[in-house]
CSV table of C-alpha atoms in Angstrom, one decimal:
chain,number,residue,atom,x,y,z
A,1,MET,CA,32.5,-10.7,12.3
A,2,TYR,CA,33.7,-7.2,12.3
A,3,THR,CA,33.0,-6.6,8.7
A,4,LYS,CA,29.5,-7.9,9.1
A,5,THR,CA,28.8,-5.7,12.1
A,6,ILE,CA,29.5,-2.4,10.3
A,7,PRO,CA,26.7,-2.6,7.7
A,8,VAL,CA,24.3,-3.8,10.5
A,9,LEU,CA,25.0,-0.8,12.6
A,10,TRP,CA,24.8,1.6,9.6
A,11,GLY,CA,21.5,0.3,8.7
A,12,CYS,CA,20.3,0.8,12.2
A,13,PHE,CA,21.5,4.2,12.4
A,14,LEU,CA,19.7,5.3,9.3
A,15,LEU,CA,16.7,3.7,10.4
A,16,TRP,CA,16.9,5.6,13.6
A,17,ASN,CA,17.3,8.9,11.8
A,18,LEU,CA,14.6,8.1,9.6
A,19,CYS,CA,12.0,7.5,12.7
A,20,LEU,CA,13.6,10.6,14.5
A,21,SER,CA,12.8,12.9,11.5
A,22,SER,CA,9.4,11.4,10.9
A,23,SER,CA,8.4,11.9,14.5
A,24,GLN,CA,9.3,15.7,14.6
A,25,THR,CA,6.2,17.9,14.7
A,26,ILE,CA,5.6,20.4,12.1
A,27,TYR,CA,3.7,23.5,13.3
A,28,PRO,CA,1.6,25.8,11.2
A,29,GLY,CA,2.4,29.3,9.8
A,30,ILE,CA,-1.4,30.0,9.5
A,31,LYS,CA,-4.1,28.7,11.7
A,32,ALA,CA,-7.8,29.2,10.8
A,33,ARG,CA,-10.5,28.3,13.4
A,34,ILE,CA,-14.2,27.8,12.2
A,35,THR,CA,-16.6,28.3,15.2
A,36,GLN,CA,-20.2,27.0,15.9
A,37,ARG,CA,-21.4,30.4,15.0
A,38,ALA,CA,-19.9,30.1,11.4
A,39,LEU,CA,-21.9,26.7,11.1
A,40,ASP,CA,-25.2,28.3,12.3
A,41,TYR,CA,-24.5,30.9,9.7
A,42,GLY,CA,-23.6,28.1,7.1
A,43,VAL,CA,-27.0,26.7,7.6
A,44,GLN,CA,-28.7,30.0,6.5
A,45,ALA,CA,-26.4,30.6,3.6
A,46,GLY,CA,-26.2,26.9,2.7
A,47,MET,CA,-30.2,27.0,2.0
A,48,GLU,CA,-29.6,29.6,-0.6
A,49,ILE,CA,-26.6,27.6,-2.3
A,50,ILE,CA,-28.5,24.2,-2.1
A,51,GLU,CA,-31.7,26.0,-3.5
A,52,ARG,CA,-29.7,27.3,-6.6
A,53,MET,CA,-27.9,24.1,-7.0
A,54,LEU,CA,-31.1,21.8,-6.9
A,55,LYS,CA,-33.1,24.2,-9.4
A,56,GLU,CA,-30.3,23.8,-12.0
A,57,LYS,CA,-29.8,20.1,-11.5
A,58,ASN,CA,-31.9,17.3,-12.9
A,59,LEU,CA,-32.4,14.1,-10.6
A,60,PRO,CA,-31.9,10.7,-11.9
A,61,ASP,CA,-34.8,9.1,-13.7
A,62,LEU,CA,-37.3,7.0,-11.6
A,63,SER,CA,-38.6,3.9,-13.5
A,64,GLY,CA,-40.3,0.6,-12.5
A,65,SER,CA,-43.2,-1.8,-13.0
A,66,GLU,CA,-46.3,-2.1,-10.9
A,67,SER,CA,-49.7,-4.1,-11.2
A,68,LEU,CA,-53.1,-2.4,-10.9
A,69,GLU,CA,-55.2,-5.2,-9.5
A,70,PHE,CA,-58.3,-3.0,-8.9
A,71,LEU,CA,-58.1,-2.2,-12.7
A,72,LYS,CA,-57.3,-5.8,-13.6
A,73,VAL,CA,-54.0,-4.7,-15.3
A,74,ASP,CA,-51.3,-7.1,-14.9
A,75,TYR,CA,-48.5,-4.5,-15.2
A,76,VAL,CA,-47.9,-0.5,-15.8
A,77,ASN,CA,-44.3,0.2,-16.8
A,78,TYR,CA,-43.5,3.7,-15.7
A,79,ASN,CA,-40.7,6.1,-16.2
A,80,PHE,CA,-40.4,9.5,-14.6
A,81,SER,CA,-37.8,11.7,-16.4
A,82,ASN,CA,-36.6,15.5,-16.3
A,83,ILE,CA,-37.2,15.4,-12.6
A,84,LYS,CA,-36.6,19.0,-11.2
A,85,ILE,CA,-37.0,20.4,-7.8
A,86,LYS,CA,-39.2,23.5,-7.9
A,87,ALA,CA,-39.1,24.5,-4.2
A,88,PHE,CA,-38.4,23.1,-1.1
A,89,SER,CA,-38.2,23.8,2.7
A,90,PHE,CA,-36.0,22.4,5.3
A,91,PRO,CA,-37.1,24.3,8.6
A,92,ASN,CA,-35.1,22.1,11.0
A,93,THR,CA,-31.6,22.1,9.7
A,94,SER,CA,-28.6,22.0,12.0
A,95,LEU,CA,-24.7,21.6,11.6
A,96,ALA,CA,-22.8,20.6,14.7
A,97,PHE,CA,-19.1,19.6,15.5
A,98,VAL,CA,-18.4,15.8,16.3
A,99,PRO,CA,-15.1,16.0,18.4
A,100,GLY,CA,-12.4,14.1,16.5
A,101,VAL,CA,-14.7,12.9,13.6
A,102,GLY,CA,-16.3,15.9,11.4
A,103,ILE,CA,-19.5,17.9,11.2
A,104,LYS,CA,-22.8,16.3,11.5
A,105,ALA,CA,-25.5,17.5,9.3
A,106,LEU,CA,-29.3,17.0,10.4
A,107,THR,CA,-32.6,18.0,8.8
A,108,ASN,CA,-36.2,16.9,9.3
A,109,HIS,CA,-39.8,17.9,8.6
A,110,GLY,CA,-38.6,18.9,5.2
A,111,THR,CA,-41.0,19.4,2.3
A,112,ALA,CA,-40.3,19.6,-1.4
A,113,ASN,CA,-42.3,20.3,-4.8
A,114,ILE,CA,-40.8,18.4,-7.8
A,115,SER,CA,-42.0,18.6,-11.4
A,116,THR,CA,-41.4,15.6,-13.7
A,117,ASP,CA,-42.4,14.2,-17.1
A,118,TRP,CA,-43.7,10.7,-17.3
A,119,GLU,CA,-44.4,7.6,-19.4
A,120,PHE,CA,-46.8,4.8,-19.0
A,121,GLU,CA,-47.0,1.6,-20.7
A,122,SER,CA,-49.2,-1.4,-20.0
A,123,PRO,CA,-51.4,-4.0,-22.2
A,124,LEU,CA,-54.3,-1.6,-22.4
A,125,PHE,CA,-52.7,1.8,-23.0
A,126,GLN,CA,-49.6,3.9,-23.4
A,127,ASP,CA,-49.3,7.5,-22.8
A,128,THR,CA,-47.0,10.5,-21.8
A,129,GLY,CA,-47.4,13.7,-19.9
A,130,GLY,CA,-46.4,15.8,-16.9
A,131,ALA,CA,-46.9,15.5,-13.1
A,132,ASP,CA,-46.2,17.3,-9.9
A,133,LEU,CA,-44.6,15.5,-7.0
A,134,PHE,CA,-45.0,16.8,-3.4
A,135,LEU,CA,-42.7,15.2,-0.9
A,136,SER,CA,-43.0,15.7,2.8
A,137,GLY,CA,-41.4,14.3,6.0
A,138,VAL,CA,-38.0,14.8,4.4
A,139,TYR,CA,-35.2,13.4,7.0
A,140,PHE,CA,-31.5,13.4,6.5
A,141,THR,CA,-28.6,12.8,8.7
A,142,GLY,CA,-24.8,12.2,8.0
A,143,ILE,CA,-21.5,13.1,9.2
A,144,ILE,CA,-18.9,15.0,6.8
A,145,ILE,CA,-15.3,13.6,7.5
A,146,LEU,CA,-12.7,16.2,6.8
A,147,THR,CA,-9.1,15.0,6.1
A,148,ARG,CA,-6.2,15.9,3.8
A,149,ASN,CA,-4.5,14.2,0.9
A,150,ASP,CA,-0.8,13.7,0.2
A,151,PHE,CA,-0.7,16.9,-1.5
A,152,GLY,CA,-2.1,19.0,1.3
A,153,HIS,CA,-5.6,19.5,-0.2
A,154,PRO,CA,-8.7,19.2,2.1
A,155,THR,CA,-10.8,16.2,1.2
A,156,LEU,CA,-14.4,15.4,2.4
A,157,LYS,CA,-16.2,12.0,3.1
A,158,LEU,CA,-19.7,11.2,3.6
A,159,GLN,CA,-20.2,8.8,6.6
A,160,ASP,CA,-23.4,7.3,8.3
A,161,CYS,CA,-25.7,8.7,5.5
A,162,TYR,CA,-29.5,8.1,6.1
A,163,ALA,CA,-32.1,9.8,4.2
A,164,GLN,CA,-35.7,9.2,4.0
A,165,VAL,CA,-39.0,10.8,2.6
A,166,SER,CA,-42.0,9.8,4.7
A,167,HIS,CA,-44.8,10.9,2.1
A,168,ALA,CA,-45.1,11.3,-1.7
A,169,HIS,CA,-48.1,12.7,-3.4
A,170,VAL,CA,-48.3,12.5,-7.2
A,171,SER,CA,-50.6,14.8,-9.3
A,172,PHE,CA,-50.9,14.2,-12.9
A,173,SER,CA,-51.8,16.9,-15.7
A,174,GLY,CA,-53.2,16.5,-18.8
A,175,GLU,CA,-56.5,15.3,-20.7
A,176,LEU,CA,-56.6,12.0,-19.0
A,177,SER,CA,-55.4,13.4,-15.5
A,178,VAL,CA,-58.7,12.2,-13.9
A,179,LEU,CA,-58.1,8.7,-14.8
A,180,TYR,CA,-54.3,8.7,-14.0
A,181,ASN,CA,-54.8,10.3,-10.6
A,182,SER,CA,-57.3,7.6,-9.8
A,183,PHE,CA,-54.4,5.2,-9.6
A,184,ALA,CA,-51.7,7.5,-8.5
A,185,GLU,CA,-52.0,6.5,-4.9
A,186,PRO,CA,-50.8,2.8,-5.5
A,187,MET,CA,-47.8,4.1,-7.5
A,188,GLU,CA,-46.7,6.4,-4.7
A,189,LYS,CA,-45.4,3.6,-2.5
A,190,PRO,CA,-42.8,2.3,-5.2
A,191,ILE,CA,-41.9,5.9,-6.3
A,192,LEU,CA,-41.2,6.6,-2.6
A,193,LYS,CA,-39.1,3.3,-2.2
A,194,ASN,CA,-37.0,4.0,-5.4
A,195,LEU,CA,-36.5,7.6,-4.4
A,196,ASN,CA,-35.3,6.9,-0.8
A,197,GLU,CA,-32.8,4.3,-2.2
A,198,MET,CA,-31.3,7.0,-4.5
A,199,LEU,CA,-30.9,10.0,-1.9
A,200,CYS,CA,-27.9,8.8,-0.2
A,201,PRO,CA,-25.9,7.9,-3.5
A,202,ILE,CA,-27.0,11.3,-4.9
A,203,ILE,CA,-25.7,13.0,-2.0
A,204,ALA,CA,-22.5,11.0,-1.9
A,205,SER,CA,-21.9,11.9,-5.7
A,206,GLU,CA,-22.3,15.6,-4.8
A,207,VAL,CA,-19.4,15.2,-2.2
A,208,LYS,CA,-17.4,13.3,-4.6
A,209,ALA,CA,-17.8,16.2,-7.0
A,210,LEU,CA,-16.8,18.7,-4.4
A,211,ASN,CA,-13.6,16.9,-3.6
A,212,ALA,CA,-12.8,16.8,-7.4
A,213,ASN,CA,-12.9,20.6,-7.1
A,214,LEU,CA,-11.0,20.9,-3.8
A,215,SER,CA,-8.2,18.7,-5.5
A,216,THR,CA,-7.5,21.6,-8.0
A,217,LEU,CA,-6.9,24.1,-5.4
A,218,GLU,CA,-3.3,25.5,-6.0
A,219,VAL,CA,-1.7,25.1,-2.5
A,220,LEU,CA,1.7,26.4,-3.9
A,221,THR,CA,0.9,29.9,-5.7
A,222,LYS,CA,3.2,32.3,-7.3
A,223,ILE,CA,2.9,35.5,-5.6
A,224,ASP,CA,5.0,37.8,-7.8
A,225,ASN,CA,8.3,37.5,-9.6
A,226,TYR,CA,10.2,36.7,-6.5
A,227,THR,CA,8.4,34.4,-4.3
A,228,LEU,CA,5.9,31.5,-3.8
A,229,LEU,CA,3.6,30.7,-1.0
A,230,ASP,CA,2.6,27.4,0.3
A,231,TYR,CA,-0.5,27.1,2.3
A,232,SER,CA,-1.2,23.4,2.0
A,233,LEU,CA,-2.7,21.8,5.1
A,234,ILE,CA,0.0,20.1,7.0
A,235,SER,CA,-2.4,18.0,9.2
A,236,SER,CA,-6.0,16.7,9.0
A,237,PRO,CA,-8.6,19.4,10.6
A,238,GLU,CA,-8.6,19.2,14.4
A,239,ILE,CA,-12.3,19.2,15.6
A,240,THR,CA,-13.5,19.9,19.0
A,241,GLU,CA,-17.0,20.5,20.4
A,242,ASN,CA,-16.9,24.0,19.7
A,243,TYR,CA,-14.6,24.6,16.8
A,244,LEU,CA,-12.5,23.2,13.9
A,245,ASP,CA,-8.9,24.3,13.2
A,246,LEU,CA,-7.2,24.1,9.9
A,247,ASN,CA,-3.4,24.1,10.0
A,248,LEU,CA,-1.8,25.7,7.0
A,249,LYS,CA,2.0,25.4,6.2
A,250,GLY,CA,2.0,29.3,5.7
A,251,VAL,CA,5.7,29.7,4.2
A,252,PHE,CA,7.2,31.9,1.5
A,253,TYR,CA,9.7,30.4,-0.8
A,254,PRO,CA,12.1,32.2,-3.3
A,255,LEU,CA,10.8,31.7,-6.8
A,256,GLU,CA,14.0,29.7,-7.7
A,257,ASN,CA,14.5,27.6,-4.5
A,258,LEU,CA,11.6,25.6,-2.7
A,259,ALA,CA,14.2,24.7,0.3
A,260,ASP,CA,12.6,25.5,3.6
A,261,PRO,CA,14.0,28.5,5.4
A,262,PRO,CA,16.9,28.1,7.9
A,263,PHE,CA,14.6,28.3,10.8
A,264,SER,CA,11.7,26.4,12.1
A,265,PRO,CA,8.0,27.4,13.0
A,266,VAL,CA,7.2,27.5,16.7
A,267,PRO,CA,3.6,26.5,18.1
A,268,PHE,CA,1.1,29.1,18.9
A,269,VAL,CA,-2.4,28.7,20.4
A,270,LEU,CA,-5.2,30.7,19.5
A,271,PRO,CA,-7.3,32.0,22.4
A,272,GLU,CA,-10.6,30.4,23.3
A,273,ARG,CA,-12.9,32.8,21.9
A,274,SER,CA,-16.5,32.2,20.2
A,275,ASN,CA,-17.6,35.5,19.5
A,276,SER,CA,-16.7,35.7,15.8
A,277,MET,CA,-17.4,33.0,13.0
A,278,LEU,CA,-13.8,32.7,11.9
A,279,TYR,CA,-10.4,33.4,13.6
A,280,ILE,CA,-7.1,33.5,11.5
A,281,GLY,CA,-3.8,33.2,13.3
A,282,ILE,CA,-0.8,34.3,11.1
A,283,ALA,CA,2.4,33.3,13.0
A,284,GLU,CA,5.4,35.4,13.2
A,285,TYR,CA,7.1,32.4,11.1
A,286,PHE,CA,4.9,33.5,8.1
A,287,PHE,CA,6.4,37.0,8.0
A,288,LYS,CA,9.9,35.9,8.8
A,289,SER,CA,9.8,33.4,5.9
A,290,ALA,CA,8.6,36.3,3.7
A,291,SER,CA,11.4,38.6,4.8
A,292,PHE,CA,13.8,35.7,4.2
A,293,ALA,CA,12.4,34.7,0.8
A,294,TYR,CA,12.4,38.4,-0.5
A,295,PHE,CA,15.7,39.0,0.8
A,296,THR,CA,17.1,35.7,-1.0
A,297,ALA,CA,15.4,36.8,-4.2
A,298,GLY,CA,17.2,40.3,-4.1
A,299,ALA,CA,13.7,42.3,-3.8
A,300,PHE,CA,15.0,44.6,-1.1
A,301,ASN,CA,17.7,46.0,-3.5
A,302,VAL,CA,16.6,49.4,-4.8
A,303,THR,CA,18.5,51.9,-7.0
A,304,LEU,CA,17.0,55.2,-7.7
A,305,SER,CA,18.1,57.5,-10.5
A,306,THR,CA,18.0,61.2,-10.6
A,307,LYS,CA,14.8,60.9,-12.8
A,308,GLU,CA,13.2,58.5,-10.2
A,309,ILE,CA,14.2,60.7,-7.3
A,310,SER,CA,12.5,63.8,-9.1
A,311,ASN,CA,9.3,61.9,-10.0
A,312,HIS,CA,8.8,60.3,-6.5
A,313,PHE,CA,10.9,62.0,-3.8
A,314,VAL,CA,10.8,65.6,-4.8
A,315,GLN,CA,7.0,65.8,-5.6
A,316,ASN,CA,6.1,64.0,-2.4
A,317,SER,CA,8.1,66.2,0.0
A,318,GLN,CA,9.4,69.8,-0.5
A,319,GLY,CA,11.7,69.3,2.4
A,320,LEU,CA,13.3,66.3,0.8
A,321,GLY,CA,13.8,68.1,-2.2
A,322,ASN,CA,15.8,70.7,-0.3
A,323,VAL,CA,17.7,67.8,1.4
A,324,LEU,CA,18.8,66.3,-1.9
A,325,SER,CA,19.8,69.6,-3.3
A,326,ARG,CA,22.2,70.0,-0.4
A,327,ILE,CA,23.7,66.6,-1.0
A,328,ALA,CA,24.2,67.7,-4.6
A,329,GLU,CA,25.8,70.7,-3.5
A,330,ILE,CA,28.1,69.0,-0.9
A,331,TYR,CA,29.0,66.1,-3.1
A,332,ILE,CA,28.5,65.9,-6.8
A,333,LEU,CA,27.5,69.4,-8.0
A,334,SER,CA,25.9,68.8,-11.5
A,335,GLN,CA,26.9,65.4,-12.1
A,336,PRO,CA,24.1,62.5,-12.5
A,337,PHE,CA,23.2,61.2,-9.0
A,338,MET,CA,22.0,57.9,-7.8
A,339,VAL,CA,21.1,56.4,-4.4
A,340,ARG,CA,21.3,52.6,-3.9
A,341,ILE,CA,19.8,51.0,-0.9
A,342,MET,CA,20.5,47.2,-0.2
A,343,ALA,CA,19.4,45.0,2.7
A,344,THR,CA,22.4,43.3,4.1
A,345,GLU,CA,20.3,40.8,6.2
A,346,PRO,CA,16.7,39.7,6.1
A,347,PRO,CA,14.4,42.4,7.9
A,348,VAL,CA,14.0,41.3,11.3
A,349,ILE,CA,10.4,40.5,12.3
A,350,ASN,CA,9.0,40.9,16.1
A,351,LEU,CA,5.6,40.5,17.2
A,352,GLN,CA,4.8,41.6,20.8
A,353,PRO,CA,1.3,42.3,22.2
A,354,GLY,CA,0.0,45.5,20.6
A,355,ASN,CA,3.4,45.8,18.8
A,356,PHE,CA,4.5,44.7,15.3
A,357,THR,CA,8.0,46.1,14.5
A,358,LEU,CA,10.4,45.5,11.4
A,359,ASP,CA,13.9,46.2,11.8
A,360,ILE,CA,15.9,46.6,8.4
A,361,PRO,CA,19.7,46.1,8.4
A,362,ALA,CA,20.9,47.7,5.2
A,363,SER,CA,23.5,49.8,3.3
A,364,ILE,CA,23.1,53.0,1.5
A,365,MET,CA,25.4,54.2,-1.2
A,366,MET,CA,25.3,57.5,-3.0
A,367,LEU,CA,26.6,57.2,-6.5
A,368,THR,CA,27.5,59.3,-9.4
A,369,GLN,CA,28.4,58.6,-12.8
A,370,PRO,CA,30.5,61.4,-14.6
A,371,LYS,CA,30.1,61.8,-18.5
A,372,ASN,CA,31.9,58.8,-20.3
A,373,SER,CA,33.0,57.3,-17.1
A,374,THR,CA,32.0,54.4,-14.7
A,375,VAL,CA,29.8,54.7,-11.7
A,376,GLU,CA,31.7,56.1,-8.7
A,377,THR,CA,30.8,55.7,-5.0
A,378,ILE,CA,30.4,59.0,-3.3
A,379,VAL,CA,29.8,57.6,0.0
A,380,SER,CA,28.7,54.3,1.5
A,381,MET,CA,27.4,53.5,5.2
A,382,ASP,CA,25.4,50.7,6.8
A,383,PHE,CA,22.4,51.6,8.9
A,384,VAL,CA,19.4,50.1,10.6
A,385,ALA,CA,16.0,51.4,10.2
A,386,SER,CA,13.6,50.4,13.0
A,387,THR,CA,9.9,50.6,11.8
A,388,SER,CA,6.5,50.1,13.2
A,389,VAL,CA,4.0,48.1,11.0
A,390,GLY,CA,0.4,49.4,11.1
A,391,LEU,CA,-2.4,46.8,10.2
A,392,VAL,CA,-5.9,47.1,9.0
A,393,ILE,CA,-8.5,44.8,7.3
A,394,LEU,CA,-10.0,46.3,4.3
A,395,GLY,CA,-12.5,44.0,2.6
A,396,GLN,CA,-10.6,40.7,2.3
A,397,ARG,CA,-7.2,42.1,2.4
A,398,LEU,CA,-4.6,42.6,5.2
A,399,VAL,CA,-2.9,45.8,4.5
A,400,CYS,CA,0.2,46.9,6.2
A,401,SER,CA,2.1,50.4,6.5
A,402,LEU,CA,5.5,51.2,7.7
A,403,SER,CA,6.4,54.2,9.9
A,404,LEU,CA,10.0,55.0,11.0
A,405,ASN,CA,10.8,54.7,14.7
A,406,ARG,CA,14.6,55.1,14.6
A,407,PHE,CA,17.4,55.5,12.2
A,408,ARG,CA,21.0,54.9,13.2
A,409,LEU,CA,24.2,54.4,11.2
A,410,ALA,CA,26.3,51.4,12.0
A,411,LEU,CA,29.3,53.4,13.5
A,412,PRO,CA,31.3,53.2,16.5
A,413,GLU,CA,30.1,55.3,19.3
A,414,SER,CA,33.4,57.3,19.2
A,415,ASN,CA,32.5,58.5,15.5
A,416,ARG,CA,28.9,59.3,16.1
A,417,SER,CA,29.8,63.0,17.4
A,418,ASN,CA,31.2,63.9,14.1
A,419,ILE,CA,29.5,66.7,12.6
A,420,GLU,CA,29.5,65.4,9.0
A,421,VAL,CA,28.4,61.9,10.4
A,422,LEU,CA,25.5,63.5,12.2
A,423,ARG,CA,24.6,65.7,9.2
A,424,PHE,CA,24.7,62.6,6.9
A,425,GLU,CA,22.6,60.5,9.4
A,426,ASN,CA,19.9,63.2,9.4
A,427,ILE,CA,20.0,63.5,5.6
A,428,LEU,CA,19.6,59.6,5.1
A,429,SER,CA,16.9,59.5,7.8
A,430,SER,CA,15.0,62.1,5.7
A,431,ILE,CA,15.4,60.1,2.6
A,432,LEU,CA,13.9,57.1,4.4
A,433,HIS,CA,11.1,59.1,6.2
A,434,PHE,CA,9.9,61.1,3.2
A,435,GLY,CA,10.9,59.1,0.3
A,436,VAL,CA,11.6,55.3,0.7
A,437,LEU,CA,8.7,54.6,3.2
A,438,PRO,CA,6.1,56.4,1.3
A,439,LEU,CA,7.1,54.4,-1.7
A,440,ALA,CA,7.1,51.2,0.2
A,441,ASN,CA,3.6,52.1,1.8
A,442,ALA,CA,2.3,52.7,-1.6
A,443,LYS,CA,3.1,49.2,-2.5
A,444,LEU,CA,1.9,47.7,0.6
A,445,GLN,CA,-1.5,49.5,0.2
A,446,ARG,CA,-2.3,46.8,-2.0
A,447,GLY,CA,-2.5,44.4,0.8
A,448,PHE,CA,-2.7,40.5,0.2
A,449,PRO,CA,-6.0,38.7,0.2
A,450,LEU,CA,-7.0,36.5,3.2
A,451,PRO,CA,-8.2,32.9,2.5
A,452,ASN,CA,-12.0,32.9,2.1
A,453,PRO,CA,-14.2,30.7,0.1
A,454,HIS,CA,-16.1,31.7,-2.9
A,455,LYS,CA,-18.7,34.6,-2.5
A,456,ILE,CA,-17.9,34.8,1.3
A,457,SER,CA,-17.0,38.3,2.3
A,458,PHE,CA,-15.4,39.5,5.8
A,459,VAL,CA,-17.4,41.7,7.9
A,460,ASN,CA,-16.9,43.3,11.3
A,461,SER,CA,-13.3,42.3,11.0
A,462,ASP,CA,-10.6,43.1,13.9
A,463,ILE,CA,-6.9,42.5,14.0
A,464,GLU,CA,-4.8,42.0,17.1
A,465,VAL,CA,-1.1,41.7,17.6
A,466,LEU,CA,-0.5,38.9,20.1
A,467,GLU,CA,2.8,37.3,21.4
A,468,GLY,CA,4.3,35.8,18.2
A,469,PHE,CA,1.3,36.0,16.0
A,470,LEU,CA,-1.5,38.0,14.6
A,471,LEU,CA,-5.2,37.3,15.3
A,472,ILE,CA,-7.8,38.2,12.8
A,473,SER,CA,-11.4,37.9,14.1
A,474,THR,CA,-14.1,38.2,11.5
A,475,ASN,CA,-17.7,37.5,10.8
A,476,LEU,CA,-18.8,36.2,7.4
A,477,LYS,CA,-21.3,37.3,4.7
A,478,TYR,CA,-22.5,35.1,1.8
A,479,GLU,CA,-22.8,37.4,-1.2
A,480,THR,CA,-25.4,36.1,-3.7
A,481,SER,CA,-24.7,38.6,-6.5
A,482,SER,CA,-21.1,39.2,-5.6
A,483,LYS,CA,-18.5,38.9,-8.6
A,484,GLN,CA,-15.6,37.9,-6.4
A,485,GLN,CA,-13.8,34.8,-7.3
A,486,PRO,CA,-12.4,32.4,-5.0
A,487,SER,CA,-9.3,33.6,-3.1
A,488,PHE,CA,-8.5,30.8,-0.8
A,489,HIS,CA,-5.6,30.0,-3.3
A,490,GLY,CA,-5.1,33.8,-4.2
A,491,TRP,CA,-2.3,35.5,-1.8
A,492,GLU,CA,-1.0,36.8,-5.1
A,493,GLY,CA,-2.1,40.4,-4.3
A,494,LEU,CA,1.0,40.5,-1.8
A,495,ASN,CA,3.4,43.0,-2.8
A,496,LEU,CA,6.5,43.8,-0.8
A,497,ILE,CA,9.5,46.1,-1.9
A,498,SER,CA,10.6,45.3,-5.0
A,499,GLY,CA,14.0,45.7,-6.9
A,500,GLN,CA,13.0,49.0,-8.9
A,501,TRP,CA,9.9,49.7,-7.2
A,502,ARG,CA,7.9,48.1,-10.0
A,503,GLY,CA,6.8,44.8,-8.2
A,504,LYS,CA,3.9,43.2,-9.9
A,505,SER,CA,1.4,40.5,-9.0
A,506,ALA,CA,1.7,37.2,-10.7
A,507,PRO,CA,-0.6,37.2,-13.8
């Protein structure tokens, strides 16, 4: 009995753990909120997109057979092909959130001008030609359901589609147009019937094609030679009466290790605002994961040779040149000189209202390599550099810059009064202030692109540092002639401090 009970208890334990782990809530590193203002603008921009799409697309052929009793013709087989929309107008179009469901699209009183080729065949005649079709009273309503698939891609589904064209007028062209136009009216009814049956399947087909494109989005993207960024959807979009929220994982991984960082995201709530079209919340977790990933990958380890010091430090600051000259006089005279800075722990991220700080625990070593000898350490000390992070939105990029707040050597208080220690501390502070941070800022000036759809630009953008997250507020602008490429999957422009100050974006 005892031996039979142990496997049962063990199985119950495993099931309990499975249920417990599956019930844990996963919080996003990035949250994007689309407001009603964005939907209203989407109607305006969407008309341009739909117009271009429809003009480039052929509609399916219309064919059928009708009897013309007034002409004593038993049947006329017809086929309309090469159907193209030349112009259309949807003056009453709207998009609205349906809480917990999706986005409702509605249009009515629409009109469209269509050109087509035609073929007629009957017992009395057979002919081909061209025609214009004018549609009026176009009505459409449907709900776009937004979900996610198993890979974190967004997916769309059309629900409750209803489309109808109330009136159709055919005008034939050609030598016998007078004859054909005389029996156009009897043919308009079956054309209208066939067209109405085709509209929802056509729209559903376009949604299916869009889903195929969405499924190709790279939700795990190589940023550079150190990290990957995962911005897959962690849940289906949350839809209320006033906005739609997208919850993205928003976590960095070292390139060689896709294990989650040893800390978890915490929930954050976007403020209830609606003045902008789009709000993007970037959690402290996002930056902490980046700090951890780059530290794990060794990206914060920097060794600077005499040549690099000459090329970068001295030309950027005459004062720093004097400082380094003093170091050479004190320690190494004419021997080759190197500075090695290594982060000892991941930089500490802290976001407080109006204040974004980055504390960098590191060690600094001054090295020399006498001729025909190995590298020797002149001096090595640990320090902590506290910096402020400045933020600005430039185009579609979030650009950061660092400024030194405090610098302190990791020494007991009893030793800090030593003149040589204070002298060395001042020298290292100058190296960071005039040399290392300008180089870091040169890399950070490239910024990293914010997620945005193809040909959509950010305008009137603003950024705030709130408790535990950044809030970006922005409006959108559709660029009809823009050459910009889709960048929702392109955070690859992000450049943090690299091993040899030569960090490159992923190709």
